[in-house]
């Protein structure tokens, strides 16, 4: 058995002894045989998200591409939530659930079949959250920003914006000195929120432009892009003062070039804050020289089905249909948001993901996100740890790849988000998925973006977000590669 | 230099689509997983395929697709006598070598004739051979000997002049000089044209100069107007200017009229920085616009730049559109 302690916490360390004892007891009792014991990998994680998709103890079985059991088995123990007194039974239960051929036991109501995390129903929940954000906020009595670490978006930080404006104006002046300043100075923000960042940015730019006498404010075209027309409409009044400079574009963050093809090679700055961490993702495990794809199946524990169903008058046999119906149509079944939102919130809190690992035997044919292929992944993994689990950051990668063609030869992409900047970092903790209010949250595989970017002609650089203490946020920015 | 070409002859600027498998094999070579001999055989097969693709698409002038080249600099830096290369300096084939000149360049052969001969052997169409120009090379090869970039470029031109003459001797009738860095360093044109003239002095072939706004990683490196070329470029002793118009629009076409430029125009009608396939009608429209400033007899129909970064199927479809669009205009002209 291999025991991996992925995070240094006193409580995590304290749990180690109990885990070993509990596993040993199962071996003694004949509930784990020698073969199982030999291939067991126990991972002790500290899951920082209070709300997430894992039971305190879960087991993951490996399979080959034919669907037959492969000789790998992982046990994941969340040392933050584990109850040491019930560890023996929890381990037994988790191992039983992961056994090949065992149908979902009576303790779980699956919401789907095993599949890629990217196509899981949890992303439909995520979309549903953004569509019904106002209803969620009304029910909780606080805005989404309040759920963020620090209580507000880092994108709105006035010092960060001031530094950015000054650097950007310097860039414009240097281009003008070389007679290369375009007639229109295009900027794009993807995911505009309330429009507050754009408003602050333009305020400061206008002031600095006046101070320096550069006369460039009138050339600025600030494209505000968001998938939600409602969000754009709500942002408009906040940028009213600069309305001549603003353009409002409905776009998909995963494919910005699709809506902005007329701006190919014409945007001098693209900015995103906390967008990549909320885009669909997938995970891969590297073990014993082989790659395994993490398949997931969302479920609701039967206990929650009973309690939530009882409260809202939903029989267990109709529970799943009611969940899907709500995600498709909203809260009509509940007579409106007043009853529907509490159901949704309790349901979302109860949703879990079980996992299995499926060997990637035919890597060249795997449907990689755009920008990645088998050859590139193998190159990237050459210097990576031999035994670890990492994000493909599929949505973020596709967004990134489909944003770069928008950049002017002197333009750059700037992303405020939570990044894993080195593949080895994945061995030091848990990086998602977690839940943030009604949405999903994943750290972004910045190391992978960095490698992919090189083949696209860009260097990806990271710098700490120095404007807030104790933050995990860092700033990704691109520079042209020669 | 009689050439049996139709009116509005079609061609790609130089490079053909670099297949993903060839990229991997080139990188395998750098990782010492395949031998030089195997790589050369692979190149031969890839170049033959690129030639055939161009012929089937209906192009009138054929290149070798530049598939033997890692990028537009290293192929020449490696062959320029006296240039020192740090072979450990690149991991991915497309990266530039760290190369430097530490002493005066000796006059010696660069061995380009072999690659031209291969092209000439495998096509009976008019063959165009493309070389990166001295100005561009001075921007990527570190100069640790010459007192100025101009002096360095001038010596490169002298060495390459011999090579161009050797190409003509081997049968080359059309040679294209690639100078994309003019657009990034327009101030260099003051001496760049003199260098160009030394390069082509006594070379008995049709000489085209290709000037774009960069195509590194399939992206433009600069933006601006071709106005910077004029009037200095008028002193260049070349027959054709090959410029990108598809991506940038045709505004700068008027410069040819304004300055009564004596050159043929290599008209870029295919945007190589965009995977969307042009329609024949779009191509025809570009050509009609050029016909407003220049007679058809002085226009060649080309891609904006090399197709190196496009997928093969996209490149092929774009070439077909270019050929079909050109046929539309030829019919309109009754040719």
Tab-separated table of C-alpha atoms in Angstrom, chain B:
chain	number	residue	atom	x	y	z
B	1	UNK	CA	13.638	34.276	-69.349
B	2	UNK	CA	10.669	33.020	-71.368
B	3	UNK	CA	8.162	31.304	-69.134
B	4	UNK	CA	5.198	29.439	-70.413
B	5	UNK	CA	2.665	30.867	-67.981
B	6	UNK	CA	-0.985	31.830	-68.412
B	7	UNK	CA	-2.137	35.322	-67.625
B	8	UNK	CA	-2.553	35.906	-63.858
B	9	UNK	CA	-0.357	32.928	-62.915
B	10	UNK	CA	-1.089	31.370	-59.528
B	11	UNK	CA	1.307	30.190	-56.820
B	12	UNK	CA	1.806	29.988	-53.095
B	13	UNK	CA	4.295	32.405	-51.613
B	14	UNK	CA	6.670	29.690	-50.497
B	15	UNK	CA	5.891	27.277	-47.730
B	16	UNK	CA	3.231	24.601	-47.912
B	17	UNK	CA	1.259	23.254	-44.928
B	18	UNK	CA	3.607	21.633	-42.419
B	19	UNK	CA	1.971	18.302	-41.488
B	20	UNK	CA	1.737	17.470	-37.781
B	21	UNK	CA	3.515	14.179	-38.381
B	22	UNK	CA	6.449	15.956	-39.987
B	23	UNK	CA	6.659	18.375	-37.062
B	24	UNK	CA	6.879	15.408	-34.700
B	25	UNK	CA	9.534	13.715	-36.813
B	26	UNK	CA	11.602	16.895	-36.997
B	27	UNK	CA	11.441	17.126	-33.207
B	28	UNK	CA	12.300	13.417	-32.986
B	29	UNK	CA	15.415	14.202	-34.980
B	30	UNK	CA	16.440	16.869	-32.473
B	31	UNK	CA	15.815	14.366	-29.670
B	32	UNK	CA	18.104	11.936	-31.538
B	33	UNK	CA	15.327	9.428	-32.039
B	34	UNK	CA	15.773	9.274	-35.827
B	35	UNK	CA	18.836	9.612	-38.001
B	36	UNK	CA	19.680	12.376	-40.469
B	37	UNK	CA	19.458	9.827	-43.283
B	38	UNK	CA	15.908	8.869	-42.324
B	39	UNK	CA	14.918	12.501	-41.911
B	40	UNK	CA	16.210	13.323	-45.394
B	41	UNK	CA	14.181	10.474	-46.885
B	42	UNK	CA	11.125	11.732	-45.038
B	43	UNK	CA	11.741	15.221	-46.425
B	44	UNK	CA	11.988	13.877	-49.959
B	45	UNK	CA	8.637	12.128	-49.619
B	46	UNK	CA	6.985	15.161	-48.023
B	47	UNK	CA	8.269	17.541	-50.701
B	48	UNK	CA	7.057	15.254	-53.484
B	49	UNK	CA	3.603	15.227	-51.870
B	50	UNK	CA	3.586	19.014	-51.544
B	51	UNK	CA	4.534	19.405	-55.197
B	52	UNK	CA	1.777	17.005	-56.259
B	53	UNK	CA	-0.810	18.805	-54.114
B	54	UNK	CA	0.031	22.134	-55.734
B	55	UNK	CA	-0.194	20.623	-59.195
B	56	UNK	CA	-3.537	18.963	-58.498
B	57	UNK	CA	-4.905	22.184	-57.042
B	58	UNK	CA	-4.074	23.747	-60.402
B	59	UNK	CA	-1.295	26.165	-59.470
B	60	UNK	CA	0.843	27.411	-62.331
B	61	UNK	CA	4.067	27.996	-60.416
B	62	UNK	CA	5.277	25.370	-57.971
B	63	UNK	CA	7.529	25.579	-54.894
B	64	UNK	CA	9.058	22.793	-52.836
B	65	UNK	CA	6.829	23.846	-49.929
B	66	UNK	CA	9.927	24.633	-47.856
B	67	UNK	CA	9.204	21.524	-45.817
B	68	UNK	CA	12.911	20.869	-45.245
B	69	UNK	CA	13.148	24.143	-43.340
B	70	UNK	CA	12.447	24.428	-39.613
B	71	UNK	CA	11.707	28.105	-39.935
B	72	UNK	CA	12.734	30.846	-42.327
B	73	UNK	CA	16.098	31.500	-40.671
B	74	UNK	CA	17.808	28.319	-39.496
B	75	UNK	CA	17.931	26.621	-42.918
B	76	UNK	CA	20.063	29.532	-44.124
B	77	UNK	CA	21.957	30.192	-40.895
B	78	UNK	CA	23.149	26.575	-40.951
B	79	UNK	CA	24.343	26.937	-44.540
B	80	UNK	CA	25.935	30.363	-44.378
B	81	UNK	CA	29.675	29.770	-44.189
B	82	UNK	CA	31.134	31.237	-41.012
B	83	UNK	CA	27.923	31.335	-38.977
B	84	UNK	CA	28.234	29.472	-35.716
B	85	UNK	CA	25.252	27.548	-34.426
B	86	UNK	CA	24.560	26.370	-30.882
B	87	UNK	CA	22.773	23.119	-31.672
B	88	UNK	CA	21.705	22.632	-28.087
B	89	UNK	CA	19.772	25.882	-28.179
B	90	UNK	CA	16.508	24.544	-29.443
B	91	UNK	CA	14.091	21.996	-28.053
B	92	UNK	CA	11.235	22.330	-30.502
B	93	UNK	CA	12.068	22.296	-34.197
B	94	UNK	CA	10.342	25.626	-34.917
B	95	UNK	CA	12.436	27.524	-32.369
B	96	UNK	CA	15.333	29.559	-33.712
B	97	UNK	CA	18.857	28.334	-33.145
B	98	UNK	CA	21.103	30.652	-31.233
B	99	UNK	CA	23.396	31.575	-34.129
B	100	UNK	CA	26.170	34.118	-34.403
B	101	UNK	CA	28.733	35.468	-36.820
B	102	UNK	CA	32.141	35.939	-35.172
B	103	UNK	CA	34.306	36.670	-38.209
B	104	UNK	CA	34.036	37.775	-41.807
B	105	UNK	CA	31.817	35.471	-43.870
B	106	UNK	CA	33.941	33.509	-46.343
B	107	UNK	CA	32.711	33.114	-49.895
B	108	UNK	CA	31.532	29.548	-50.201
B	109	UNK	CA	28.622	27.523	-51.456
B	110	UNK	CA	25.460	27.202	-49.362
B	111	UNK	CA	24.293	24.038	-51.113
B	112	UNK	CA	20.836	25.280	-52.057
B	113	UNK	CA	21.131	23.930	-55.603
B	114	UNK	CA	20.471	20.384	-54.456
B	115	UNK	CA	17.059	21.312	-53.089
B	116	UNK	CA	16.166	23.289	-56.193
B	117	UNK	CA	17.226	20.399	-58.406
B	118	UNK	CA	14.971	18.077	-56.463
B	119	UNK	CA	12.027	20.421	-57.054
B	120	UNK	CA	12.904	20.833	-60.718
B	121	UNK	CA	13.102	17.064	-61.147
B	122	UNK	CA	9.672	16.392	-59.731
B	123	UNK	CA	7.623	19.037	-61.532
B	124	UNK	CA	7.365	20.087	-65.137
B	125	UNK	CA	5.674	23.327	-64.097
B	126	UNK	CA	7.580	26.560	-63.660
B	127	UNK	CA	9.455	26.176	-60.376
B	128	UNK	CA	9.962	29.015	-57.917
B	129	UNK	CA	12.738	28.817	-55.358
B	130	UNK	CA	12.472	31.012	-52.271
B	131	UNK	CA	15.294	32.327	-50.128
B	132	UNK	CA	15.241	34.383	-46.972
B	133	UNK	CA	16.814	37.765	-47.594
B	134	UNK	CA	19.914	39.251	-45.940
B	135	UNK	CA	17.956	41.873	-43.977
B	136	UNK	CA	15.833	39.233	-42.284
B	137	UNK	CA	18.869	37.046	-41.530
B	138	UNK	CA	20.724	39.901	-39.843
B	139	UNK	CA	17.802	40.293	-37.449
B	140	UNK	CA	18.110	36.711	-36.197
B	141	UNK	CA	21.843	35.927	-36.453
B	142	UNK	CA	23.789	37.734	-33.749
B	143	UNK	CA	26.386	40.011	-35.256
B	144	UNK	CA	29.623	39.868	-33.244
B	145	UNK	CA	31.977	40.934	-35.992
B	146	UNK	CA	30.672	43.527	-38.440
B	147	UNK	CA	30.595	47.211	-37.534
B	148	UNK	CA	26.951	47.533	-38.526
B	149	UNK	CA	23.924	45.515	-39.541
B	150	UNK	CA	24.253	47.006	-42.985
B	151	UNK	CA	27.816	45.716	-43.361
B	152	UNK	CA	26.761	42.269	-42.152
B	153	UNK	CA	23.772	42.207	-44.515
B	154	UNK	CA	25.966	43.313	-47.404
B	155	UNK	CA	28.339	40.388	-46.890
B	156	UNK	CA	25.446	37.948	-46.647
B	157	UNK	CA	24.211	39.376	-49.947
B	158	UNK	CA	27.605	38.788	-51.563
B	159	UNK	CA	27.698	35.151	-50.437
B	160	UNK	CA	24.093	34.543	-51.422
B	161	UNK	CA	24.548	36.243	-54.792
B	162	UNK	CA	26.885	33.413	-55.793
B	163	UNK	CA	24.264	30.943	-54.654
B	164	UNK	CA	21.508	32.589	-56.674
B	165	UNK	CA	23.707	32.464	-59.746
B	166	UNK	CA	24.312	28.782	-59.099
B	167	UNK	CA	20.536	28.262	-58.873
B	168	UNK	CA	20.082	29.925	-62.258
B	169	UNK	CA	22.792	27.737	-63.695
B	170	UNK	CA	20.870	24.734	-62.395
B	171	UNK	CA	17.733	25.906	-64.209
B	172	UNK	CA	15.982	28.308	-61.843
B	173	UNK	CA	13.951	30.918	-63.683
B	174	UNK	CA	12.043	32.417	-60.782
B	175	UNK	CA	13.549	33.287	-57.410
B	176	UNK	CA	11.748	34.900	-54.507
B	177	UNK	CA	13.560	36.845	-51.787
B	178	UNK	CA	11.671	36.962	-48.468
B	179	UNK	CA	12.135	40.160	-46.457
B	180	UNK	CA	9.327	40.343	-43.874
B	181	UNK	CA	11.406	42.309	-41.366
B	182	UNK	CA	11.318	45.391	-43.580
B	183	UNK	CA	7.844	45.995	-42.121
B	184	UNK	CA	9.130	45.838	-38.551
B	185	UNK	CA	12.180	48.005	-39.248
B	186	UNK	CA	11.127	50.398	-41.998
B	187	UNK	CA	14.043	52.710	-41.206
B	188	UNK	CA	16.423	49.993	-42.459
B	189	UNK	CA	15.084	50.345	-45.976
B	190	UNK	CA	17.555	53.193	-46.473
B	191	UNK	CA	20.289	50.576	-46.819
B	192	UNK	CA	18.120	47.498	-47.308
B	193	UNK	CA	17.480	48.231	-50.976
B	194	UNK	CA	21.226	48.547	-51.683
B	195	UNK	CA	21.750	45.154	-50.055
B	196	UNK	CA	18.947	43.714	-52.141
B	197	UNK	CA	20.549	45.026	-55.300
B	198	UNK	CA	23.888	43.434	-54.412
B	199	UNK	CA	22.073	40.174	-53.759
B	200	UNK	CA	20.464	40.059	-57.220
B	201	UNK	CA	23.272	41.648	-59.238
B	202	UNK	CA	23.770	39.603	-62.423
B	203	UNK	CA	21.223	36.957	-61.461
B	204	UNK	CA	19.470	36.099	-64.689
B	205	UNK	CA	16.052	35.069	-63.370
B	206	UNK	CA	12.767	36.702	-62.526
B	207	UNK	CA	13.287	38.089	-59.043
B	208	UNK	CA	10.360	38.658	-56.715
B	209	UNK	CA	10.657	40.247	-53.289
B	210	UNK	CA	8.105	39.134	-50.744
B	211	UNK	CA	7.350	41.685	-48.045
B	212	UNK	CA	4.647	40.953	-45.500
B	213	UNK	CA	3.894	41.896	-41.905
B	214	UNK	CA	5.320	38.703	-40.438
B	215	UNK	CA	3.909	35.200	-40.168
B	216	UNK	CA	5.718	33.793	-37.158
B	217	UNK	CA	3.415	31.205	-35.544
B	218	UNK	CA	0.837	32.161	-38.158
B	219	UNK	CA	0.385	35.619	-36.648
B	220	UNK	CA	1.322	39.078	-37.847
B	221	UNK	CA	4.314	40.618	-36.089
B	222	UNK	CA	3.520	44.209	-36.987
B	223	UNK	CA	0.790	46.358	-38.396
B	224	UNK	CA	0.913	49.432	-40.598
B	225	UNK	CA	0.854	50.527	-44.235
B	226	UNK	CA	3.114	49.621	-47.161
B	227	UNK	CA	3.544	53.343	-47.708
B	228	UNK	CA	6.866	53.057	-45.854
B	229	UNK	CA	8.266	51.155	-48.863
B	230	UNK	CA	7.886	54.119	-51.165
B	231	UNK	CA	9.731	55.694	-52.854
B	232	UNK	CA	12.874	53.843	-51.697
B	233	UNK	CA	11.751	50.445	-53.010
B	234	UNK	CA	11.544	51.899	-56.536
B	235	UNK	CA	15.328	51.629	-56.720
B	236	UNK	CA	15.236	47.859	-56.215
B	237	UNK	CA	16.466	45.967	-59.273
B	238	UNK	CA	13.795	43.312	-59.035
B	239	UNK	CA	10.857	42.428	-61.240
B	240	UNK	CA	8.114	41.705	-58.757
B	241	UNK	CA	6.856	42.867	-55.359
B	242	UNK	CA	4.862	40.213	-53.552
B	243	UNK	CA	2.649	41.762	-50.880
B	244	UNK	CA	-0.177	40.680	-48.571
B	245	UNK	CA	-3.557	42.156	-49.378
B	246	UNK	CA	-6.116	39.491	-48.475
B	247	UNK	CA	-5.830	39.936	-44.696
B	248	UNK	CA	-5.122	43.657	-44.739
B	249	UNK	CA	-7.440	44.792	-47.480
B	250	UNK	CA	-6.483	46.460	-50.743
B	251	UNK	CA	-5.985	50.067	-49.648
B	252	UNK	CA	-2.267	50.043	-50.354
B	253	UNK	CA	-2.797	48.949	-53.963
B	254	UNK	CA	-3.115	52.598	-54.879
B	255	UNK	CA	0.539	53.092	-53.944
B	256	UNK	CA	1.507	51.305	-57.158
B	257	UNK	CA	-0.427	53.896	-59.140
B	258	UNK	CA	0.658	56.831	-57.025
B	259	UNK	CA	4.342	56.012	-57.439
B	260	UNK	CA	4.068	54.524	-60.921
B	261	UNK	CA	5.857	51.456	-59.608
B	262	UNK	CA	7.590	49.564	-62.436
B	263	UNK	CA	7.227	46.158	-60.799
B	264	UNK	CA	4.929	43.267	-61.367
B	265	UNK	CA	2.581	42.765	-58.473
B	266	UNK	CA	2.471	39.489	-56.569
B	267	UNK	CA	-1.044	39.954	-55.267
B	268	UNK	CA	-1.872	38.206	-51.987
B	269	UNK	CA	-5.467	37.029	-52.273
B	270	UNK	CA	-5.507	34.290	-49.635
B	271	UNK	CA	-5.301	35.076	-45.911
B	272	UNK	CA	-2.916	32.520	-44.414
B	273	UNK	CA	-3.547	33.675	-40.840
B	274	UNK	CA	-7.160	32.598	-40.904
B	275	UNK	CA	-8.453	29.063	-41.405
B	276	UNK	CA	-11.695	30.218	-43.038
B	277	UNK	CA	-11.642	29.182	-46.684
B	278	UNK	CA	-12.065	32.021	-49.163
B	279	UNK	CA	-14.627	31.574	-51.926
B	280	UNK	CA	-13.589	31.903	-55.590
B	281	UNK	CA	-15.750	35.023	-55.747
B	282	UNK	CA	-13.807	36.642	-52.930
B	283	UNK	CA	-10.568	35.868	-54.753
B	284	UNK	CA	-11.952	37.256	-57.992
B	285	UNK	CA	-12.972	40.447	-56.223
B	286	UNK	CA	-9.431	40.960	-54.895
B	287	UNK	CA	-8.059	40.523	-58.411
B	288	UNK	CA	-10.568	42.948	-59.951
B	289	UNK	CA	-9.524	45.553	-57.416
B	290	UNK	CA	-5.861	45.103	-58.392
B	291	UNK	CA	-6.757	45.363	-62.076
B	292	UNK	CA	-7.884	48.913	-61.376
B	293	UNK	CA	-4.261	49.910	-60.752
B	294	UNK	CA	-2.312	47.475	-62.922
B	295	UNK	CA	-2.816	45.449	-66.122
B	296	UNK	CA	-3.372	41.706	-65.820
B	297	UNK	CA	-0.096	41.013	-67.644
B	298	UNK	CA	1.784	42.382	-64.618
B	299	UNK	CA	-0.090	40.555	-61.877
B	300	UNK	CA	0.661	37.190	-60.274
B	301	UNK	CA	-1.953	35.657	-57.978
B	302	UNK	CA	-0.581	34.434	-54.667
B	303	UNK	CA	-1.261	33.628	-51.072
B	304	UNK	CA	-0.546	36.459	-48.609
B	305	UNK	CA	2.417	34.541	-47.201
B	306	UNK	CA	3.549	30.948	-46.650
B	307	UNK	CA	0.980	28.306	-45.690
B	308	UNK	CA	3.288	26.725	-43.104
B	309	UNK	CA	0.846	27.153	-40.198
B	310	UNK	CA	-2.294	26.021	-41.954
B	311	UNK	CA	-3.565	22.454	-41.963
B	312	UNK	CA	-3.050	20.604	-45.222
B	313	UNK	CA	-6.748	20.281	-46.020
B	314	UNK	CA	-7.271	23.991	-45.367
B	315	UNK	CA	-4.277	24.903	-47.522
B	316	UNK	CA	-5.477	22.716	-50.347
B	317	UNK	CA	-8.985	24.193	-50.222
B	318	UNK	CA	-7.556	27.723	-50.214
B	319	UNK	CA	-5.353	26.941	-53.216
B	320	UNK	CA	-8.362	25.553	-55.075
B	321	UNK	CA	-10.333	28.708	-54.294
B	322	UNK	CA	-7.418	30.815	-55.527
B	323	UNK	CA	-7.268	28.865	-58.792
B	324	UNK	CA	-11.036	28.976	-59.331
B	325	UNK	CA	-11.248	32.667	-58.477
B	326	UNK	CA	-8.456	33.411	-60.936
B	327	UNK	CA	-10.261	31.444	-63.657
B	328	UNK	CA	-13.340	33.632	-63.131
B	329	UNK	CA	-11.314	36.762	-63.865
B	330	UNK	CA	-9.476	35.168	-66.780
B	331	UNK	CA	-12.864	34.384	-68.322
B	332	UNK	CA	-13.975	37.976	-67.739
B	333	UNK	CA	-10.827	39.134	-69.526
B	334	UNK	CA	-11.440	36.661	-72.345
B	335	UNK	CA	-8.106	34.940	-71.667
